[in-house]
Coordinates of C-alpha atoms and ligand atoms in Angstrom, one line a residue:
Chain A
X1 CA 0.0 0.0 0.0
X2 CA 3.0 2.3 -0.5
X3 CA 1.3 4.1 -3.4
X4 CA -1.8 4.7 -1.4
X5 CA 0.2 6.0 1.6
X6 CA 2.2 8.3 -0.6
X7 CA -0.8 9.7 -2.5
X8 CA -2.2 10.8 0.9
X9 CA 1.2 12.3 1.9
X10 CA 1.6 14.2 -1.3
X11 CA -1.9 15.5 -1.4
X12 CA -1.3 17.2 1.9
X13 CA 2.3 18.0 1.4
X14 CA 1.8 21.8 1.1
X15 CA -0.4 24.1 3.1
X16 CA -2.5 25.4 0.2
X17 CA -3.6 21.8 -0.7
X18 CA -4.4 21.1 2.9
X19 CA -6.5 24.3 3.2
X20 CA -8.4 23.6 0.0
X21 CA -9.1 20.0 1.1
X22 CA -10.3 20.6 4.6
X23 CA -11.1 24.3 5.1
X24 CA -13.5 24.4 2.2
X25 CA -16.0 21.8 3.5
X26 CA -16.0 23.7 6.8
X27 CA -16.7 27.0 5.0
X28 CA -19.4 25.3 2.9
X29 CA -21.4 24.4 6.0
X30 CA -21.9 28.1 6.7
X31 CA -22.9 29.3 3.2
X32 CA -26.4 30.8 3.2
X33 CA -29.6 29.3 1.8
X34 CA -31.5 30.5 -1.3
X35 CA -34.9 32.0 -1.0
X36 CA -36.9 29.7 -3.3
X37 CA -34.3 27.4 -4.7
X38 CA -32.2 25.5 -3.9
X39 CA -33.9 23.9 -1.0
X40 CA -30.6 22.9 0.5
X41 CA -28.1 25.6 1.6
X42 CA -25.8 26.6 -1.3
X43 CA -22.8 24.9 0.2
X44 CA -24.7 21.6 0.0
X45 CA -26.4 22.1 -3.4
X46 CA -23.1 23.0 -5.0
X47 CA -21.0 20.5 -3.2
X48 CA -21.1 18.2 -6.2
X49 CA -19.2 20.7 -8.2
X50 CA -16.6 20.8 -5.5
X51 CA -16.4 17.0 -5.5
X52 CA -15.7 17.1 -9.2
X53 CA -13.1 19.7 -8.8
X54 CA -11.3 17.9 -6.0
X55 CA -11.4 14.6 -7.9
X56 CA -9.7 16.2 -10.8
X57 CA -7.2 18.0 -8.7
X58 CA -6.3 14.8 -6.9
X59 CA -6.1 12.8 -10.1
X60 CA -3.5 15.3 -11.3
X61 CA -1.1 13.3 -9.1
X62 CA -1.3 10.5 -11.7
X63 CA -0.5 13.0 -14.5
X64 CA 2.4 14.3 -12.4
X65 CA 3.7 10.8 -12.1
X66 CA 3.6 10.6 -15.9
X67 CA 5.2 13.9 -16.5
X68 CA 8.0 13.3 -14.0
X69 CA 8.9 9.8 -15.3
X70 CA 7.8 8.2 -12.0
X71 CA 5.3 6.2 -14.1
X72 CA 8.1 4.9 -16.2
X73 CA 10.0 3.6 -13.1
X74 CA 6.8 2.1 -11.7
X75 CA 6.2 0.3 -15.0
X76 CA 9.4 -1.7 -14.5
X77 CA 8.8 -2.2 -10.8
X78 CA 7.0 -5.3 -9.4
X79 CA 3.7 -3.4 -9.1
X80 CA 0.8 -3.8 -11.6
X81 CA -0.8 -0.9 -13.4
X82 CA -4.1 -2.0 -11.8
X83 CA -2.7 -1.9 -8.3
X84 CA -1.2 1.5 -8.9
X85 CA -4.5 2.9 -10.2
X86 CA -6.5 1.2 -7.5
X87 CA -4.3 2.6 -4.7
X88 CA -4.5 6.1 -6.2
X89 CA -8.3 6.0 -6.5
X90 CA -8.7 4.6 -3.0
X91 CA -6.7 7.4 -1.5
X92 CA -8.7 10.0 -3.4
X93 CA -11.9 8.3 -2.1
X94 CA -10.7 8.4 1.4
X95 CA -10.1 12.1 1.2
X96 CA -13.5 12.7 -0.3
X97 CA -15.1 10.6 2.4
X98 CA -13.6 12.8 5.1
X99 CA -14.8 15.9 3.3
X100 CA -18.3 14.6 2.9
X101 CA -18.4 13.6 6.6
X102 CA -17.2 17.1 7.6
X103 CA -19.8 18.8 5.5
X104 CA -22.8 16.6 6.3
X105 CA -22.2 16.0 10.0
X106 CA -20.8 19.4 10.5
X107 CA -24.1 20.7 9.2
X108 CA -26.1 18.4 11.5
X109 CA -24.0 19.7 14.4
X110 CA -24.7 23.3 13.6
X111 CA -28.4 22.7 13.1
X112 CA -28.7 23.0 9.3
X113 CA -31.8 21.6 7.7
X114 CA -30.6 18.7 5.7
X115 CA -33.8 16.6 5.7
X116 CA -32.1 13.2 5.6
X117 CA -28.4 13.7 6.4
X118 CA -27.5 10.0 6.3
X119 CA -28.9 9.5 2.8
X120 CA -27.3 12.8 1.8
X121 CA -23.9 11.4 2.9
X122 CA -24.5 8.2 0.9
X123 CA -25.5 10.2 -2.2
X124 CA -22.4 12.4 -1.9
X125 CA -20.3 9.3 -1.6
X126 CA -21.6 7.5 -4.6
X127 CA -21.3 10.8 -6.5
X128 CA -17.7 11.0 -5.3
X129 CA -17.0 7.5 -6.7
X130 CA -18.4 8.4 -10.1
X131 CA -16.5 11.7 -10.0
X132 CA -13.2 10.1 -9.2
X133 CA -13.7 7.6 -12.0
X134 CA -14.6 10.5 -14.3
X135 CA -11.4 12.3 -13.4
X136 CA -9.4 9.2 -14.2
X137 CA -11.0 9.0 -17.6
X138 CA -10.5 12.7 -18.1
X139 CA -6.7 12.7 -17.4
X140 CA -6.2 9.7 -19.6
X141 CA -6.7 12.1 -22.5
X142 CA -4.1 14.5 -21.4
X143 CA -0.3 14.6 -20.9
X144 CA -0.2 18.0 -19.2
X145 CA -1.7 18.7 -15.8
X146 CA -2.3 22.4 -16.3
X147 CA -4.1 22.0 -19.7
X148 CA -6.2 19.2 -18.4
X149 CA -7.3 21.4 -15.4
X150 CA -8.0 24.4 -17.6
X151 CA -10.3 22.6 -20.1
X152 CA -12.0 20.8 -17.2
X153 CA -12.8 24.0 -15.4
X154 CA -14.5 25.4 -18.5
X155 CA -16.4 22.2 -19.0
X156 CA -17.5 21.7 -15.5
X157 CA -19.7 24.8 -15.3
X158 CA -21.5 23.7 -18.4
X159 CA -22.1 20.2 -17.0
X160 CA -23.2 21.6 -13.7
X161 CA -25.5 24.0 -15.4
X162 CA -27.3 21.6 -17.7
X163 CA -27.1 18.8 -15.1
X164 CA -29.5 20.7 -12.8
X165 CA -27.0 21.4 -10.1
X166 CA -26.7 25.2 -10.7
X167 CA -30.3 25.9 -11.7
X168 CA -33.5 23.8 -11.5
X169 CA -33.6 21.5 -14.4
X170 CA -37.2 22.4 -15.2
X171 CA -36.0 25.8 -16.2
X172 CA -33.9 24.4 -19.1
X173 CA -35.2 24.1 -22.7
X174 CA -36.6 20.6 -23.4
X175 CA -33.7 19.6 -25.6
X176 CA -31.2 20.3 -22.9
X177 CA -33.3 18.4 -20.3
X178 CA -33.0 15.3 -22.5
X179 CA -29.2 15.8 -22.8
X180 CA -29.0 16.3 -19.0
X181 CA -30.1 12.7 -18.3
X182 CA -26.8 11.5 -19.7
X183 CA -24.8 13.5 -17.2
X184 CA -24.0 12.2 -13.7
X185 CA -24.9 15.6 -12.2
X186 CA -28.4 15.1 -13.3
X187 CA -28.6 12.0 -11.1
X188 CA -27.0 13.9 -8.2
X189 CA -29.6 16.7 -8.6
X190 CA -32.4 14.1 -8.7
X191 CA -31.0 12.4 -5.6
X192 CA -30.9 15.8 -3.7
X193 CA -34.6 16.3 -4.7
X194 CA -35.4 12.9 -3.3
X195 CA -33.7 13.7 0.0
X196 CA -35.7 16.9 0.3
X197 CA -39.1 15.7 -0.9
X198 CA -38.9 12.1 0.0
X199 CA -40.1 9.3 -2.3
X200 CA -39.9 5.6 -2.8
X201 CA -36.7 3.8 -1.8
X202 CA -36.6 2.4 -5.3
X203 CA -36.0 5.8 -6.7
X204 CA -33.1 6.5 -4.5
X205 CA -31.6 3.2 -5.4
X206 CA -32.0 4.0 -9.1
X207 CA -30.1 7.3 -8.6
X208 CA -27.2 5.7 -6.8
X209 CA -27.2 2.7 -9.1
X210 CA -26.9 5.0 -12.1
X211 CA -24.0 6.8 -10.5
X212 CA -22.2 3.5 -9.8
X213 CA -22.9 2.5 -13.4
X214 CA -21.2 5.7 -14.5
X215 CA -18.3 4.9 -12.2
X216 CA -17.7 1.5 -13.9
X217 CA -18.0 3.0 -17.4
X218 CA -15.5 5.8 -16.6
X219 CA -13.2 3.4 -14.9
X220 CA -13.0 1.1 -17.8
X221 CA -12.3 3.9 -20.3
X222 CA -9.8 5.5 -17.9
X223 CA -7.8 2.5 -17.1
X224 CA -7.3 1.3 -20.6
X225 CA -4.5 3.8 -21.1
X226 CA -1.1 2.5 -19.9
X227 CA 1.2 4.2 -17.5
X228 CA 3.8 5.6 -19.8
Chain B
X1 CA 24.3 -14.2 -18.1
X2 CA 22.4 -11.2 -16.7
X3 CA 20.6 -10.1 -19.7
X4 CA 20.7 -10.3 -23.5
X5 CA 19.1 -8.8 -26.5
X6 CA 18.8 -11.0 -29.6
X7 CA 18.1 -9.4 -33.0
X8 CA 16.0 -6.6 -31.6
X9 CA 14.3 -4.4 -34.1
X10 CA 12.2 -1.4 -33.0
X11 CA 10.4 1.0 -35.2
X12 CA 8.3 4.1 -34.5
X13 CA 5.9 4.2 -37.4
X14 CA 8.3 3.8 -40.3
X15 CA 11.3 5.1 -38.5
X16 CA 13.8 2.4 -37.7
X17 CA 15.2 3.2 -34.3
X18 CA 16.9 -0.1 -33.3
X19 CA 18.3 -2.2 -36.2
X20 CA 19.0 -5.8 -35.2
X21 CA 20.6 -5.2 -31.9
X22 CA 22.5 -8.1 -30.3
X23 CA 23.9 -7.5 -26.8
X24 CA 25.0 -9.6 -24.0
X25 CA 25.4 -8.3 -20.4
X26 CA 27.4 -10.6 -18.2
X27 CA 27.7 -10.6 -14.5
X28 CA 30.0 -8.1 -12.9
X29 CA 30.5 -6.0 -16.1
X30 CA 30.1 -2.3 -16.5
X31 CA 28.9 -1.9 -20.0
X32 CA 29.4 1.5 -21.4
X33 CA 26.8 2.2 -24.0
X34 CA 28.2 5.1 -25.9
X35 CA 26.4 7.0 -28.7
X36 CA 25.4 10.5 -29.8
X37 CA 22.0 12.0 -29.1
X38 CA 19.3 10.1 -31.0
X39 CA 21.4 7.0 -31.5
X40 CA 18.7 4.9 -29.8
X41 CA 20.2 4.4 -26.3
X42 CA 17.0 5.2 -24.3
X43 CA 14.9 3.1 -26.7
X44 CA 17.3 0.2 -26.2
X45 CA 16.8 0.5 -22.5
X46 CA 13.0 0.7 -22.9
X47 CA 13.1 -2.5 -24.9
X48 CA 15.4 -4.2 -22.4
X49 CA 13.2 -3.4 -19.5
X50 CA 9.9 -4.3 -21.2
X51 CA 8.6 -0.7 -21.2
X52 CA 8.2 -1.0 -24.9
X53 CA 7.3 -4.0 -27.0
X54 CA 9.8 -4.8 -29.8
X55 CA 8.9 -5.4 -33.4
X56 CA 11.3 -8.3 -33.7
X57 CA 13.8 -10.3 -31.6
X58 CA 13.7 -11.3 -28.0
X59 CA 14.9 -10.2 -24.6
X60 CA 16.3 -12.5 -22.0
X61 CA 16.6 -11.4 -18.3
X62 CA 18.4 -13.6 -15.8
X63 CA 18.3 -16.5 -18.1
X64 CA 14.6 -16.2 -18.6
X65 CA 13.6 -15.8 -22.2
X66 CA 10.0 -16.9 -21.9
X67 CA 8.6 -14.4 -19.4
X68 CA 11.5 -12.0 -18.9
X69 CA 9.3 -9.2 -17.5
X70 CA 7.7 -11.1 -14.7
X71 CA 7.9 -9.6 -11.2
X72 CA 10.6 -12.0 -10.1
X73 CA 13.0 -10.5 -12.7
X74 CA 11.7 -7.0 -12.3
X75 CA 12.7 -7.0 -8.7
X76 CA 16.4 -7.5 -9.7
X77 CA 16.5 -4.5 -12.0
X78 CA 17.1 -0.8 -11.1
X79 CA 16.7 2.0 -13.6
X80 CA 18.1 5.5 -13.3
X81 CA 16.0 7.4 -15.9
X82 CA 17.3 10.1 -18.1
X83 CA 14.9 12.6 -16.5
X84 CA 14.9 13.1 -12.7
X85 CA 12.1 10.9 -11.5
X86 CA 11.5 12.0 -7.9
X87 CA 8.9 13.8 -5.9
X88 CA 10.2 17.4 -5.4
X89 CA 7.6 18.1 -2.6
X90 CA 8.9 15.2 -0.5
X91 CA 12.2 14.8 1.4
X92 CA 15.1 12.7 0.2
X93 CA 14.3 10.0 2.8
X94 CA 10.6 9.9 1.8
X95 CA 11.5 9.6 -1.8
X96 CA 13.8 6.6 -1.2
X97 CA 11.2 5.1 1.2
X98 CA 8.6 5.3 -1.6
X99 CA 10.6 3.2 -4.0
X100 CA 11.7 0.8 -1.2
X101 CA 8.0 0.2 -0.5
X102 CA 7.1 -0.3 -4.1
X103 CA 9.8 -3.0 -4.2
X104 CA 8.2 -4.7 -1.2
X105 CA 10.8 -3.8 1.4
X106 CA 9.4 -3.7 5.0
X107 CA 10.3 -2.6 8.5
X108 CA 13.9 -2.6 9.6
X109 CA 15.3 -3.8 6.4
X110 CA 13.5 -1.0 4.6
X111 CA 14.9 1.6 7.0
X112 CA 18.4 0.2 6.7
X113 CA 18.3 0.1 2.9
X114 CA 17.0 3.6 2.6
X115 CA 19.8 4.9 4.9
X116 CA 22.4 3.0 3.0
X117 CA 21.3 4.1 -0.4
X118 CA 21.2 7.8 0.7
X119 CA 24.6 7.5 2.3
X120 CA 26.0 5.8 -0.7
X121 CA 25.2 8.8 -3.0
X122 CA 26.5 11.2 -0.4
X123 CA 23.1 12.4 0.9
X124 CA 23.4 11.1 4.4
X125 CA 23.3 14.6 5.8
X126 CA 20.4 15.8 3.7
X127 CA 17.8 13.0 4.3
X128 CA 15.3 15.5 5.7
X129 CA 15.8 18.1 3.0
X130 CA 13.0 18.5 0.4
X131 CA 14.1 17.4 -3.0
X132 CA 12.9 20.7 -4.6
X133 CA 15.5 22.6 -2.6
X134 CA 18.4 20.4 -3.9
X135 CA 20.9 21.4 -6.5
X136 CA 20.7 19.6 -9.9
X137 CA 23.6 17.3 -8.9
X138 CA 22.0 16.4 -5.6
X139 CA 18.7 15.6 -7.3
X140 CA 20.5 13.4 -9.8
X141 CA 22.2 11.6 -6.9
X142 CA 18.8 11.2 -5.1
X143 CA 17.4 9.8 -8.4
X144 CA 20.2 7.2 -8.3
X145 CA 19.6 6.4 -4.6
X146 CA 15.9 5.7 -5.4
X147 CA 17.0 3.2 -8.0
X148 CA 19.4 1.4 -5.6
X149 CA 17.2 0.9 -2.5
X150 CA 16.2 -2.6 -3.5
X151 CA 19.7 -3.7 -4.2
X152 CA 19.3 -4.5 -7.9
X153 CA 21.6 -7.1 -9.5
X154 CA 21.4 -5.1 -12.8
X155 CA 21.5 -1.4 -12.6
X156 CA 20.6 0.5 -15.8
X157 CA 21.7 4.1 -15.9
X158 CA 20.5 6.4 -18.7
X159 CA 22.8 9.4 -19.0
X160 CA 22.9 9.9 -15.3
X161 CA 25.4 12.8 -15.4
X162 CA 23.7 15.1 -17.9
X163 CA 23.8 18.7 -16.8
X164 CA 25.6 18.5 -13.5
X165 CA 28.8 19.8 -11.9
X166 CA 32.1 18.0 -12.1
X167 CA 32.0 17.1 -8.4
X168 CA 28.7 15.4 -8.5
X169 CA 29.7 13.7 -11.8
X170 CA 32.9 12.3 -10.2
X171 CA 30.9 11.2 -7.2
X172 CA 28.6 9.3 -9.5
X173 CA 31.4 7.6 -11.5
X174 CA 33.1 6.5 -8.3
X175 CA 29.9 5.2 -7.0
X176 CA 29.4 3.1 -10.1
X177 CA 32.8 1.6 -9.8
X178 CA 32.1 0.8 -6.2
X179 CA 28.8 -0.9 -7.0
X180 CA 30.6 -3.1 -9.5
X181 CA 33.1 -4.1 -6.9
X182 CA 30.2 -5.2 -4.7
X183 CA 28.8 -7.4 -7.5
X184 CA 26.3 -5.2 -9.3
X185 CA 26.2 -5.4 -13.0
X186 CA 25.8 -2.0 -14.7
X187 CA 24.6 -0.8 -18.1
X188 CA 25.8 2.7 -18.3
X189 CA 24.5 5.0 -21.1
X190 CA 26.2 8.2 -22.1
X191 CA 27.4 10.4 -24.9
X192 CA 30.5 11.4 -23.0
X193 CA 33.4 9.2 -24.0
X194 CA 35.5 10.2 -21.0
X195 CA 33.0 8.6 -18.7
X196 CA 33.1 5.4 -20.7
X197 CA 36.9 5.4 -20.7
X198 CA 36.9 5.9 -17.0
X199 CA 34.6 3.1 -15.9
X200 CA 33.5 0.7 -18.6
X201 CA 34.8 -2.9 -18.7
X202 CA 33.2 -3.2 -22.1
X203 CA 32.3 -0.5 -24.5
X204 CA 29.4 -0.8 -27.0
X205 CA 29.1 2.0 -29.5
X206 CA 25.6 2.7 -30.8
X207 CA 25.0 4.9 -33.8
X208 CA 21.7 5.3 -35.7
X209 CA 20.2 2.2 -34.1
X210 CA 23.1 0.0 -34.9
X211 CA 25.9 -1.4 -32.8
X212 CA 28.9 -0.3 -34.8
X213 CA 31.6 -1.9 -32.6
X214 CA 32.2 -3.3 -29.2
X215 CA 35.1 -4.4 -27.0
X216 CA 37.2 -3.1 -24.2
X217 CA 38.5 0.4 -24.4
X218 CA 42.0 -0.9 -25.3
X219 CA 40.7 -3.2 -28.0
X220 CA 38.7 -0.5 -29.7
X221 CA 41.7 1.9 -29.6
X222 CA 44.1 -0.8 -30.8
X223 CA 41.9 -1.4 -33.8
X224 CA 42.6 2.1 -35.0
X225 CA 46.2 2.2 -33.8
X226 CA 47.3 2.0 -37.4
X227 CA 45.8 5.4 -37.7
X228 CA 46.9 8.9 -36.8
X229 CA 44.8 11.9 -36.1
X230 CA 46.3 15.2 -37.2
X231 CA 44.7 18.4 -35.9
X232 CA 45.6 21.6 -37.7
X233 CA 44.4 24.8 -36.3
X234 CA 43.9 27.3 -39.1
X235 CA 43.2 31.0 -39.5
X236 CA 40.7 30.8 -42.3
X237 CA 38.9 27.4 -42.0
X238 CA 36.3 28.3 -44.6
X239 CA 39.0 28.8 -47.3
X240 CA 40.7 25.4 -46.9
X241 CA 39.9 22.9 -49.6
X242 CA 39.0 19.7 -47.8
X243 CA 38.6 17.9 -51.1
X244 CA 42.3 18.4 -52.0
X245 CA 43.4 16.9 -48.7
X246 CA 40.9 14.0 -49.0
X247 CA 42.3 13.3 -52.4
X248 CA 45.7 12.3 -50.9
X249 CA 46.3 8.6 -50.7
X250 CA 45.9 7.1 -47.2
X251 CA 43.8 10.0 -46.0
X252 CA 40.7 8.4 -44.4
X253 CA 38.7 11.3 -43.0
X254 CA 38.8 15.0 -43.3
X255 CA 36.5 17.0 -41.0
X256 CA 36.2 20.7 -40.3
X257 CA 35.5 21.4 -36.6
X258 CA 35.4 25.1 -35.8
X259 CA 38.9 26.5 -36.4
X260 CA 40.4 23.0 -36.7
X261 CA 40.8 20.6 -39.5
X262 CA 40.8 17.0 -38.3
X263 CA 42.6 14.6 -40.6
X264 CA 42.7 10.8 -40.1
X265 CA 45.4 9.1 -42.0
X266 CA 47.2 5.8 -41.9
X267 CA 50.0 5.8 -39.4
X268 CA 53.4 6.9 -40.7
X269 CA 52.0 7.9 -44.1
X270 CA 54.4 10.8 -44.1
X271 CA 51.6 13.1 -45.2
X272 CA 52.1 15.9 -42.7
X273 CA 54.2 17.9 -45.0
X274 CA 51.9 17.6 -48.0
X275 CA 48.8 18.3 -45.9
X276 CA 50.4 21.5 -44.6
X277 CA 51.3 22.6 -48.1
X278 CA 47.7 22.2 -49.2
X279 CA 46.4 24.1 -46.3
X280 CA 48.9 26.9 -46.5
X281 CA 47.8 27.6 -50.1
X282 CA 44.5 28.9 -48.7
X283 CA 45.0 29.8 -45.0
X284 CA 47.5 30.5 -42.3
X285 CA 48.4 27.6 -39.9
X286 CA 48.1 28.5 -36.3
X287 CA 49.0 25.2 -34.7
X288 CA 49.5 21.5 -35.3
X289 CA 48.8 18.6 -33.1
X290 CA 49.2 14.9 -33.7
X291 CA 47.2 12.9 -31.2
X292 CA 47.1 9.4 -29.9
X293 CA 43.7 8.0 -30.6
X294 CA 40.9 7.8 -28.0
X295 CA 37.3 6.6 -28.1
X296 CA 36.2 9.7 -29.8
X297 CA 38.5 8.8 -32.7
X298 CA 37.1 5.3 -32.8
X299 CA 33.7 6.8 -33.4
X300 CA 35.1 9.3 -35.8
X301 CA 36.9 6.6 -37.8
X302 CA 33.8 4.4 -38.0
X303 CA 31.2 7.0 -38.7
X304 CA 33.0 10.1 -40.1
X305 CA 31.3 12.2 -37.4
X306 CA 32.2 13.4 -34.0
X307 CA 30.3 12.1 -30.9
X308 CA 29.7 15.5 -29.6
X309 CA 27.6 16.9 -32.5
X310 CA 26.3 13.4 -33.2
X311 CA 25.8 14.1 -36.8
X312 CA 26.5 17.0 -39.1
X313 CA 30.0 17.6 -40.2
Ligands
ADP1 N1 8.2 7.4 -28.7 C1 8.8 7.8 -29.8 N2 8.2 8.0 -31.0 C2 8.8 8.3 -32.1 N3 10.1 8.4 -32.2 C3 10.9 8.2 -31.1 C4 10.3 7.8 -29.9 N4 11.2 7.7 -29.0 C5 12.4 7.9 -29.6 N5 12.2 8.2 -30.9 C6 13.2 8.4 -31.9 O1 14.1 7.4 -31.9 C7 15.5 7.9 -32.0 C8 16.3 7.4 -30.8 O2 15.9 8.0 -29.7 P1 16.5 7.7 -28.2 O3 16.4 6.3 -28.0 O4 15.8 8.6 -27.3 O5 18.0 8.2 -28.5 P2 19.1 8.5 -27.4 O6 18.6 8.0 -26.0 O7 20.3 7.7 -27.8 O8 19.4 9.9 -27.4 C9 15.4 9.4 -32.1 O9 15.5 9.7 -33.5 C10 14.0 9.7 -31.6 O10 13.5 10.8 -32.3
MG2 MG1 18.3 9.1 -24.3

């Protein structure tokens, strides 16, 4: 588990990273609520975008390994490509679990109205998994960390917008609503609605199931590309 | 035998980068793989370590030609990459520890190996320093330490001294000798012939994807002993007619190198006088030097080019 251990070490190796990783969820707890929409406080409604952003930032470590020739050295070491990726993803997930815990249970502690906090946590966690897998797929198309981040940042707002995270999906033109279904953020937004308004368990399972399906899809595409 | 390449051919698209390479690496050797930039040295290393699949031929590692790149064999190889492959945000010790862990070392042994490897490259005092604050030479040395933590039987070094100060370079060359005396086999790649002359027990010269000669330093030089290299420093190099010199019998190579004209002739051909006459027709002569051949001259004789510029004459 050396790779896992070192991913954690590296992701908190400087103070800026540490601040982004753990101060942000704390700040997010105290962001205000909207008047009519969203029903959750902004810090919670938009947390999905933060998760996407953090996933990509973390997966930049794999790109760094590639740029620095570490990947080359690992490719001739007795460690499989699969194990290397799995340890990376596991470490990212652990960091996201901590962030989700801080946000959700911090909110509960400070008396925020979160409707069903436990299910909210579960939803954020499945979204984290899909999001990490997405990041893995994303970086497999790039060689350079900065460029990958730049294009991602411009794309992420579009995804969030038409995925119903930034504005209610009913406000979008019908065509875009159809497109939205294909985006993971659509399912996140649906899951959040379910948590607020309640509904059948089946529905919540469907939402999480879809996110996990996305995870597998992205993982397969993302892990095809070799280390070097 | 530690490793061998048999009839290796490697192409990138239609570009032939390795052209039927045969190479044997025997236990205890320091093989100096010498060649100009772009000769195919790094590609040869990538094929030898299984980083790259070959188009033809086969690789044998530790007597294993069937599955040469299985973990059992990988564990016995260390690679010092041409670029510096370390984590700048971590300390020297953490860097070495990472690679030790990847190679499966644990507990006390891991601690001991990390300390030994860092001490070996002269970084015992800097174990807690962050790599990003190191000088280029120190980073190169750390890069080497990270490739040594698991005590490889075969250490492959790809131009480990590029762009560093003389002190670090000497330290590295000494370290390589010391490793050999402790039983490590080394494949050392470089385009500096002095390094190869200083440490290699066998020299392999690679040019344009082909091994053009191999042997000990003495053997290679002896092969061209019957030749002489005359260096004439001139005042107007652009005026000198190389063709006229080339036309003399027994003259093998004529090369213009800055202010110097390099002429390779058969030994004792008695040409010095005639050569000077030709040169003096067009230019003043500033100095003359007849040198004993070295590895540079071996390359020159075989390819008509100098190692340093790797190509254009
Ligand atoms: N991945 C690659 N794709 C295409 N050409 C390559 C690739 N790697 C190396 N080459 C070419 O192969 C030749 C040998 O390169 P290399 O092995 O790096 O030489 P050296 O290490 O001796 O300087 C060069 O002409 C280089 O341009
Ligand atoms: Mg090279």
